[in-house]
Tab-separated table of C-alpha atoms and ligand atoms in Angstrom:
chain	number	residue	atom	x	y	z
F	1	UNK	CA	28.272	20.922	21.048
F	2	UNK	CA	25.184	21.330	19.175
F	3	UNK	CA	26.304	18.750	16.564
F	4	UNK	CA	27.148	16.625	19.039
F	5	UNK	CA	23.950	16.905	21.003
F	6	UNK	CA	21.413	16.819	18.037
F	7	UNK	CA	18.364	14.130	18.135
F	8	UNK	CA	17.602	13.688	14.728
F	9	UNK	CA	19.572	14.237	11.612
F	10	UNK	CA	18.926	14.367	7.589
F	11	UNK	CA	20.990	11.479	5.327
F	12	UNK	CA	20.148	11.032	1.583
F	13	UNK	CA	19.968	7.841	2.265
F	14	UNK	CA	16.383	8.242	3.966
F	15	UNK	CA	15.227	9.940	1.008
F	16	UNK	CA	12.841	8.471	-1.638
F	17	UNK	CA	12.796	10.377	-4.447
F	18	UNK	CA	8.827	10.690	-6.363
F	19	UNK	CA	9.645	10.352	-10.681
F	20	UNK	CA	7.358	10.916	-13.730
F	21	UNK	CA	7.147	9.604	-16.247
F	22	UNK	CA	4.703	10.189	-19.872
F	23	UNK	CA	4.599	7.573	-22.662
F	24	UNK	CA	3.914	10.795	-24.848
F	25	UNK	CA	7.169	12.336	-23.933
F	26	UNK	CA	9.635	13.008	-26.509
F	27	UNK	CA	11.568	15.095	-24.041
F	28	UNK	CA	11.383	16.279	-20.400
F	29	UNK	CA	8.098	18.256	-20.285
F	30	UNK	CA	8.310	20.667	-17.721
F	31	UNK	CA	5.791	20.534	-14.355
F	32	UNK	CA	4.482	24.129	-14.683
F	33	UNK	CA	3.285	24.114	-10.658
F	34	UNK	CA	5.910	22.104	-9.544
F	35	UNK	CA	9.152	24.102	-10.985
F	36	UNK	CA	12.225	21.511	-11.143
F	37	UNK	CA	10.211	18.713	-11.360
F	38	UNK	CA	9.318	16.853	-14.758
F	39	UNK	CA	7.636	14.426	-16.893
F	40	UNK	CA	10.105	12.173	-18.134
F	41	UNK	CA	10.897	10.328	-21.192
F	42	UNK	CA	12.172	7.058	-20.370
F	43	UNK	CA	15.900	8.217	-21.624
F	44	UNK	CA	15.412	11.050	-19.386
F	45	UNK	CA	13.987	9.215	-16.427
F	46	UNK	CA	17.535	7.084	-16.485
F	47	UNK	CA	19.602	9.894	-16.250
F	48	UNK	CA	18.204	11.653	-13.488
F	49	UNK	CA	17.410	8.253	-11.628
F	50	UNK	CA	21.258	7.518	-11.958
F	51	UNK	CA	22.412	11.007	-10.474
F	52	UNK	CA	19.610	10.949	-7.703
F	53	UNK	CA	21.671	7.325	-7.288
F	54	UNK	CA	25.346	8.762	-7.288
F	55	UNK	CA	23.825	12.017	-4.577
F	56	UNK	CA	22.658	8.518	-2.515
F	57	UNK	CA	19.025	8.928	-1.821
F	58	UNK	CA	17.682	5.665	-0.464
F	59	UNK	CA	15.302	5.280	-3.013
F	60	UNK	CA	12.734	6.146	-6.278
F	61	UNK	CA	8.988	6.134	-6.423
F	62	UNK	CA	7.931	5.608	-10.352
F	63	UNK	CA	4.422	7.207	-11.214
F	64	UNK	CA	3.553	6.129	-14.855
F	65	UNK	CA	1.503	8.574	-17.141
F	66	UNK	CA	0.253	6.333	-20.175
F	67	UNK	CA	-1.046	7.735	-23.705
F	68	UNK	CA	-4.265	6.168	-23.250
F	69	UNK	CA	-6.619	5.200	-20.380
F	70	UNK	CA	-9.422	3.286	-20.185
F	71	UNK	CA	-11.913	2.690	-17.844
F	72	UNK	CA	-10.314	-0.375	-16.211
F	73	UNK	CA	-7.026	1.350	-16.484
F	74	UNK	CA	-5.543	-1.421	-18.994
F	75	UNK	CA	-2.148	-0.082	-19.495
F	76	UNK	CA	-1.741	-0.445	-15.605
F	77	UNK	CA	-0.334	-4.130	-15.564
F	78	UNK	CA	0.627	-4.357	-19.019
F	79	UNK	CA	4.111	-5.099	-19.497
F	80	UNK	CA	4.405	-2.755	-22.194
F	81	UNK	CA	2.856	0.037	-20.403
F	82	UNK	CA	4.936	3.541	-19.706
F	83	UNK	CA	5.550	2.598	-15.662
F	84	UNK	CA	6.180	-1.261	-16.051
F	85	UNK	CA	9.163	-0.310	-18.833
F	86	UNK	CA	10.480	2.077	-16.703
F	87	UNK	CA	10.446	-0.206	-13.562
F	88	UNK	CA	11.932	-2.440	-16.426
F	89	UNK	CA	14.683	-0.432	-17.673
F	90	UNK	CA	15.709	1.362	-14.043
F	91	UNK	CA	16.305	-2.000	-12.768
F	92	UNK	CA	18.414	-3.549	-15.407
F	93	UNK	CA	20.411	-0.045	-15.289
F	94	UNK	CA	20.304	0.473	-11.646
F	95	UNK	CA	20.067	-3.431	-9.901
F	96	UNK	CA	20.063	-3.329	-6.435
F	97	UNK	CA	22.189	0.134	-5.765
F	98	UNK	CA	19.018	1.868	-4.447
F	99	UNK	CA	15.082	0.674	-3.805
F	100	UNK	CA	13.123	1.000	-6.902
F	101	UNK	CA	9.591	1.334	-5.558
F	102	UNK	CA	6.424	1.628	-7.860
F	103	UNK	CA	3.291	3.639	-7.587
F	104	UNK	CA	0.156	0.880	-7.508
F	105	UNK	CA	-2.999	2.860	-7.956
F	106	UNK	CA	-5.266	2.671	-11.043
F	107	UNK	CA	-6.080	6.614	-11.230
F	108	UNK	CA	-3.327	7.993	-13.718
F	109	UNK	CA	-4.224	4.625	-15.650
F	110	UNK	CA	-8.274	5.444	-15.531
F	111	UNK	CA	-9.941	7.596	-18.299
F	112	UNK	CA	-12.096	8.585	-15.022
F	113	UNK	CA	-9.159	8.983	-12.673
F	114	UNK	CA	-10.139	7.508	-9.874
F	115	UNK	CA	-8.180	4.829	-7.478
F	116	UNK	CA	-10.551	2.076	-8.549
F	117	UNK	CA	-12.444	0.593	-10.913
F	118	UNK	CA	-16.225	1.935	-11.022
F	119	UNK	CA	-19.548	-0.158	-10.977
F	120	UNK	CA	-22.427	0.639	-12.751
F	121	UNK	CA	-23.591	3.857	-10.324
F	122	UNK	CA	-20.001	5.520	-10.951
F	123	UNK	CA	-19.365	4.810	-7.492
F	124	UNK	CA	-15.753	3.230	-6.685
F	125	UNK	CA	-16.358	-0.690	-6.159
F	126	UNK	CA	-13.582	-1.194	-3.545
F	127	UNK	CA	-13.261	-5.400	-3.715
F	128	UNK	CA	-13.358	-5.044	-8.097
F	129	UNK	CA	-10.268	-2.803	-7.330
F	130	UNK	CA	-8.713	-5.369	-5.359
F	131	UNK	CA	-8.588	-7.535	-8.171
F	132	UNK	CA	-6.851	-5.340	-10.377
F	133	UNK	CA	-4.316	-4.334	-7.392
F	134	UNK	CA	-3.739	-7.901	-7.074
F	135	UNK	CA	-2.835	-8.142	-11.440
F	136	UNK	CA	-0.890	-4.839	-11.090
F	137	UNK	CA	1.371	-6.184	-8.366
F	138	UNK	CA	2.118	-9.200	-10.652
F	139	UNK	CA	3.287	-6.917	-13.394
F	140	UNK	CA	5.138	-4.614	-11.333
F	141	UNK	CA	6.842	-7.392	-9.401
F	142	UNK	CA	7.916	-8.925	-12.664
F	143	UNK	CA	8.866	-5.564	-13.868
F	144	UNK	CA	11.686	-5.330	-11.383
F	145	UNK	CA	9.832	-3.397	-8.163
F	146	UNK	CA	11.540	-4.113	-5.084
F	147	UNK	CA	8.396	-2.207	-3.318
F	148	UNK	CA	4.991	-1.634	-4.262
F	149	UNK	CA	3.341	1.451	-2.960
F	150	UNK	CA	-0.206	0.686	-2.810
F	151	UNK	CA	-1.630	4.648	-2.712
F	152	UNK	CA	-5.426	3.916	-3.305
F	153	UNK	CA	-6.586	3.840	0.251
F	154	UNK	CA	-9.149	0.554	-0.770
F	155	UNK	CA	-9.845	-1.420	2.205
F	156	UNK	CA	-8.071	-4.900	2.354
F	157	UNK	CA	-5.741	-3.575	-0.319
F	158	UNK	CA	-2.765	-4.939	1.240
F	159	UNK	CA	-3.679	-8.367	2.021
F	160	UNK	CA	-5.360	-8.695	-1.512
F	161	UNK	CA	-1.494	-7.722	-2.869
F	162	UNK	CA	0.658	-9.747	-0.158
F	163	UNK	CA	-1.536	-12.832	-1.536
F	164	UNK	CA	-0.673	-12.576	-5.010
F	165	UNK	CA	2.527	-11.729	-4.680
F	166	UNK	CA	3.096	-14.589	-2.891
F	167	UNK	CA	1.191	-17.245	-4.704
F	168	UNK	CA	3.176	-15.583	-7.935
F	169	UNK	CA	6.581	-16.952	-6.145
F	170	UNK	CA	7.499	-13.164	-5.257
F	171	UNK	CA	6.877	-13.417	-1.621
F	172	UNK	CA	10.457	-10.613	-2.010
F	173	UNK	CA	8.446	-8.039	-2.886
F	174	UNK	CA	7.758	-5.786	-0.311
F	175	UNK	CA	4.717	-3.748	0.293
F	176	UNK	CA	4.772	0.118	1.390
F	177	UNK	CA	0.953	0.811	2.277
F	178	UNK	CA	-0.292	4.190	2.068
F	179	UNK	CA	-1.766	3.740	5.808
F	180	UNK	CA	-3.246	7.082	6.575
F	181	UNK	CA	-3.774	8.986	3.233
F	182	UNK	CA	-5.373	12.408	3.832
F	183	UNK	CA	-8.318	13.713	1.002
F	184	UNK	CA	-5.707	16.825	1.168
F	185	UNK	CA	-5.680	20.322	-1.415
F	186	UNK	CA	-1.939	19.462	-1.163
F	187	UNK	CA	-2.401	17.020	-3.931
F	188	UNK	CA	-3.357	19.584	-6.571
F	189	UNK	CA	0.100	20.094	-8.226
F	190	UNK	CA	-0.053	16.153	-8.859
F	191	UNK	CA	-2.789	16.537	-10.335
F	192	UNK	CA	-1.192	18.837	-13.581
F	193	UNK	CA	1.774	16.053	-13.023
F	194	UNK	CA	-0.023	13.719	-14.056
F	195	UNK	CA	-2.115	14.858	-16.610
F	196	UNK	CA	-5.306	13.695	-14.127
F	197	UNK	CA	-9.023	13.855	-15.518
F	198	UNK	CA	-10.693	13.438	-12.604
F	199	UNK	CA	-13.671	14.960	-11.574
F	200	UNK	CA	-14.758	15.434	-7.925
F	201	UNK	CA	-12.790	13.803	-5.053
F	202	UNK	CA	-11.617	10.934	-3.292
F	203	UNK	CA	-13.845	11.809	-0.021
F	204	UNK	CA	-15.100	8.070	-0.795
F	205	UNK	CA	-11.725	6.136	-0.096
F	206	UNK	CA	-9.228	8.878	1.136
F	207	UNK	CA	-9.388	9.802	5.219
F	208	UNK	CA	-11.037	12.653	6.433
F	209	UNK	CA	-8.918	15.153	7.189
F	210	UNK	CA	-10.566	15.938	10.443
F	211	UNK	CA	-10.039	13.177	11.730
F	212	UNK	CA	-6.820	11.867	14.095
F	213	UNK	CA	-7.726	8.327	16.143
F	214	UNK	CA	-8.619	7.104	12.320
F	215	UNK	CA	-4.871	6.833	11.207
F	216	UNK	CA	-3.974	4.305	14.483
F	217	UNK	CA	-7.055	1.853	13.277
F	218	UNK	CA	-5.680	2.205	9.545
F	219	UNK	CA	-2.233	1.397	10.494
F	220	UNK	CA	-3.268	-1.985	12.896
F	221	UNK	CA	-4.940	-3.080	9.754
F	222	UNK	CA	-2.321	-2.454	8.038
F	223	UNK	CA	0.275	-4.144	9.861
F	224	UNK	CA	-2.081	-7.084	10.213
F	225	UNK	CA	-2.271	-7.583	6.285
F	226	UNK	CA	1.364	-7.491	5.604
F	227	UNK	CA	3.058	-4.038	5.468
F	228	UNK	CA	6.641	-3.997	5.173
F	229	UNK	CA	6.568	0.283	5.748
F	230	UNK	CA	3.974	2.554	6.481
F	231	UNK	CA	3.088	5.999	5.019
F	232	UNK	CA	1.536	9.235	5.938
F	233	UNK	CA	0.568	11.449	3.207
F	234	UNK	CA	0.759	14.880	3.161
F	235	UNK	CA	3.611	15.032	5.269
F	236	UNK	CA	3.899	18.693	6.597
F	237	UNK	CA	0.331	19.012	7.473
F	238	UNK	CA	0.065	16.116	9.726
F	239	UNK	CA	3.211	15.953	11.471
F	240	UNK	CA	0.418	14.710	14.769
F	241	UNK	CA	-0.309	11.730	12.524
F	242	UNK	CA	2.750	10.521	11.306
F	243	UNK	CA	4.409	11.284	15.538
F	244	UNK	CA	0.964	9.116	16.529
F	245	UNK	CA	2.022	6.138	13.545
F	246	UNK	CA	5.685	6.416	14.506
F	247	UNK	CA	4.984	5.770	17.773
F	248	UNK	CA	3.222	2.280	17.853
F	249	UNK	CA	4.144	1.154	14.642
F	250	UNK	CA	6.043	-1.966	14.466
F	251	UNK	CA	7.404	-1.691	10.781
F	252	UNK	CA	9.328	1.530	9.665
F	253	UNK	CA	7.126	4.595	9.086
F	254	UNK	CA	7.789	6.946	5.523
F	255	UNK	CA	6.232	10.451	5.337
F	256	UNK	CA	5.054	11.908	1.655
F	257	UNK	CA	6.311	15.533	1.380
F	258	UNK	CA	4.017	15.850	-1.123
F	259	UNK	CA	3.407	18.259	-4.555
F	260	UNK	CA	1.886	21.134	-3.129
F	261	UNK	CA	3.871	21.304	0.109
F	262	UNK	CA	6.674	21.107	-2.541
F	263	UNK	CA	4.960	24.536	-4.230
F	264	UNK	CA	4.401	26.374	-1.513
F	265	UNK	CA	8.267	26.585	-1.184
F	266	UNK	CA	9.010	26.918	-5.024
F	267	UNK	CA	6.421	29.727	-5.163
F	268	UNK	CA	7.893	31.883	-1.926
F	269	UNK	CA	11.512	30.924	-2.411
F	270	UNK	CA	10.705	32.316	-5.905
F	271	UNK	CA	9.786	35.578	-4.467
F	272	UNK	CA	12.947	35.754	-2.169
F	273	UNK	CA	10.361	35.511	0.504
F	274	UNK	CA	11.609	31.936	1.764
F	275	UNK	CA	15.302	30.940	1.859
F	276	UNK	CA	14.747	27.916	0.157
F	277	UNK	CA	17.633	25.849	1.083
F	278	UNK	CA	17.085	26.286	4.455
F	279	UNK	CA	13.431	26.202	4.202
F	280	UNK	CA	13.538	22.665	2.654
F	281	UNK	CA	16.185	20.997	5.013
F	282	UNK	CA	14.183	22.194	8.099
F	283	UNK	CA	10.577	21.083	6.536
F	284	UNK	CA	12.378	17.162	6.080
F	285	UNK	CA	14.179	17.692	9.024
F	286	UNK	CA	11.192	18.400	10.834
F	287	UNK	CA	9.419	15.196	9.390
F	288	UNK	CA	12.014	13.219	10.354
F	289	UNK	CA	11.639	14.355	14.157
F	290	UNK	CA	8.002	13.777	13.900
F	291	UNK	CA	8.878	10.403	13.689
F	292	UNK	CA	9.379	9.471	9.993
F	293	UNK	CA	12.314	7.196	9.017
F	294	UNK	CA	11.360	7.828	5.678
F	295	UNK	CA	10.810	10.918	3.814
F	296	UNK	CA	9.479	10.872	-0.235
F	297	UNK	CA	10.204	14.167	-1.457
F	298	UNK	CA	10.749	15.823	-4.527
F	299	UNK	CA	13.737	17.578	-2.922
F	300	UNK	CA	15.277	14.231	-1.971
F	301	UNK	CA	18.043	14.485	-5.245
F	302	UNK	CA	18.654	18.689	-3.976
F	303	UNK	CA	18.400	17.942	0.130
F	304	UNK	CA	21.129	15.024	-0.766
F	305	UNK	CA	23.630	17.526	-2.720
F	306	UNK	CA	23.183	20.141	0.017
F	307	UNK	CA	23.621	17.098	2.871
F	308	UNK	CA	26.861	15.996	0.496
F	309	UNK	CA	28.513	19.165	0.790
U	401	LIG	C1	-2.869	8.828	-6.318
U	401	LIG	C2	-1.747	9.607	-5.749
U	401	LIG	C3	-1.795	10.969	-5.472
U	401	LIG	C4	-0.541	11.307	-4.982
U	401	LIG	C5	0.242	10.157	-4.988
U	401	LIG	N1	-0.526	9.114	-5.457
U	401	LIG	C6	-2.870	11.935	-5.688
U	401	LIG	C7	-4.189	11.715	-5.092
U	401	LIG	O1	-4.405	10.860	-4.250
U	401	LIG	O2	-5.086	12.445	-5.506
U	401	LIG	C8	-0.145	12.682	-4.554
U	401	LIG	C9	1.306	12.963	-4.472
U	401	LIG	C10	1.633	14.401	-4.398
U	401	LIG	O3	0.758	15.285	-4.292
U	401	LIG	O4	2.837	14.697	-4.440
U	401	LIG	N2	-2.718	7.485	-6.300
């Protein structure tokens, strides 16, 4: 009766499952605060793309970690750069059996590691960034992206990407906008994932976490540019955000369990003081009934085994 009675459910097919991977790789490195997870070589990356694949998540999100960076974060839209070969590679191996989505953000390309490119008071110079959004797109698009997941919270970001997409002849492309992105702690483990070298925050271009009526503007002007999906990032600690998106949004709505929600688990499971299967399937499961349709988690390849049993 329960079964039969139950509002929302968990499929691996609304997963989307967050990969590294490091041009300096010459094998899986492991993620020391993020046990299970891993910077991969692009070998690597294949294999565990293609049995994420088989378990039937819905889809990948690539985050590149290049050898060098540079202040404009170069390697970025280079075709021979670490994410654009992956996106590369995945896609010839993979075609169209799940949604190979690609991080767009400039800060694991930056030797400063912020979202954006800087001007000449070190502050982020939010319409320069555009412009290299805009040239990132291009190269991810013609990498083989089927989305682009614009994560650096500039304003006008999406419009600036929907444009050249579509005057490049990709108007396929589709565009999942970080909507309401939180300046969150929950990010640190990311951080160590990708090898980051920033210093300070992203107070600047990230939403204040205090803040609730914010996310519904960010979303209408969202929508408004062109967003295919919409994302709420962390996932866990603003379950009222992504239930206030979900509610009004027109488009489908994805929810980033993100690396430290993913630690705090590890760390107490670790312990024995969390049952960790259960723990995880009720934290997605919970997203889900907040509203998400989505969920990007680095559980999505383990929830879809235990779903598949
Ligand atoms: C940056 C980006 C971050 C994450 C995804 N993209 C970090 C940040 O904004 O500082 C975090 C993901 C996670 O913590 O799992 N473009």
């Amino acid at each position: 009766m329960r079964n039969l009675v139950r509002e929302n459910r968990l499929h691996p097919g609304d997963l989307v499952l967050p990969m590294f991977v490091a041009e300096a790789a010459t094998e899986p490195a492991p993620i020391v605060s993020m046990p299970g997870v891993y910077q991969h070589t692009q070998q690597s990356l294949a294999r565990a793309a293609e049995q994420a694949v088989q378990a039937g998540v819905g889809g990948l999100m690539l985050f590149g970690v290049p050898a060098r960076r540079d202040a404009i974060g170069s390697a970025a839209d280079d075709e021979n750069g670490v994410l654009n070969k992956a996106l590369a590679s995945l896609r010839r191996e993979l075609g169209d059996d799940t949604v190979i989505m690609a991080d767009l953000c400039l800060d694991e390309f930056t030797d400063h590691g912020h979202c954006g490119v800087l001007d000449e008071s070190g502050e982020v110079d939010n319409d320069a960034t555009l412009a290299r959004y805009a040239q990132i797109a291009s190269a991810q698009a013609a990498a083989g992206a089927h989305v682009v997941g614009l994560s650096g919270m500039m304003d006008g970001q999406v419009a600036a990407v929907r444009a050249a997409l579509d005057t490049g002849g990709r108007p396929d492309v589709a565009i999942l906008a970080y909507t309401a992105k939180y300046a969150s702690a929950f990010y640190g483990p990311f951080r160590e994932a990708v090898q980051s070298t920033l210093v300070g925050d992203r107070a600047t271009y990230q939403q204040d976490v205090g803040n609730r009526r914010e996310a519904t503007r960010e979303l209408a002007l969202d929508v408004a540019q062109g967003a295919d999906m919409v994302m709420v990032k962390p996932a866990m600690a603003c379950l009222d955000i992504v239930a206030d998106v979900a509610a009004i949004s027109d488009v489908p709505v994805a929810a980033y369990h993100v690396s430290g929600e993913y630690a705090q688990i590890e760390a107490a499971a670790d312990r024995g003081w969390l049952d960790r299967e259960r723990t995880v399937l009720e934290s997605l499961l919970s997203i889900r009934r907040a509203g998400a349709d989505i969920v990007l988690t680095y559980y999505a390849d383990y929830a879809a085994r235990l779903l598949n049993r």
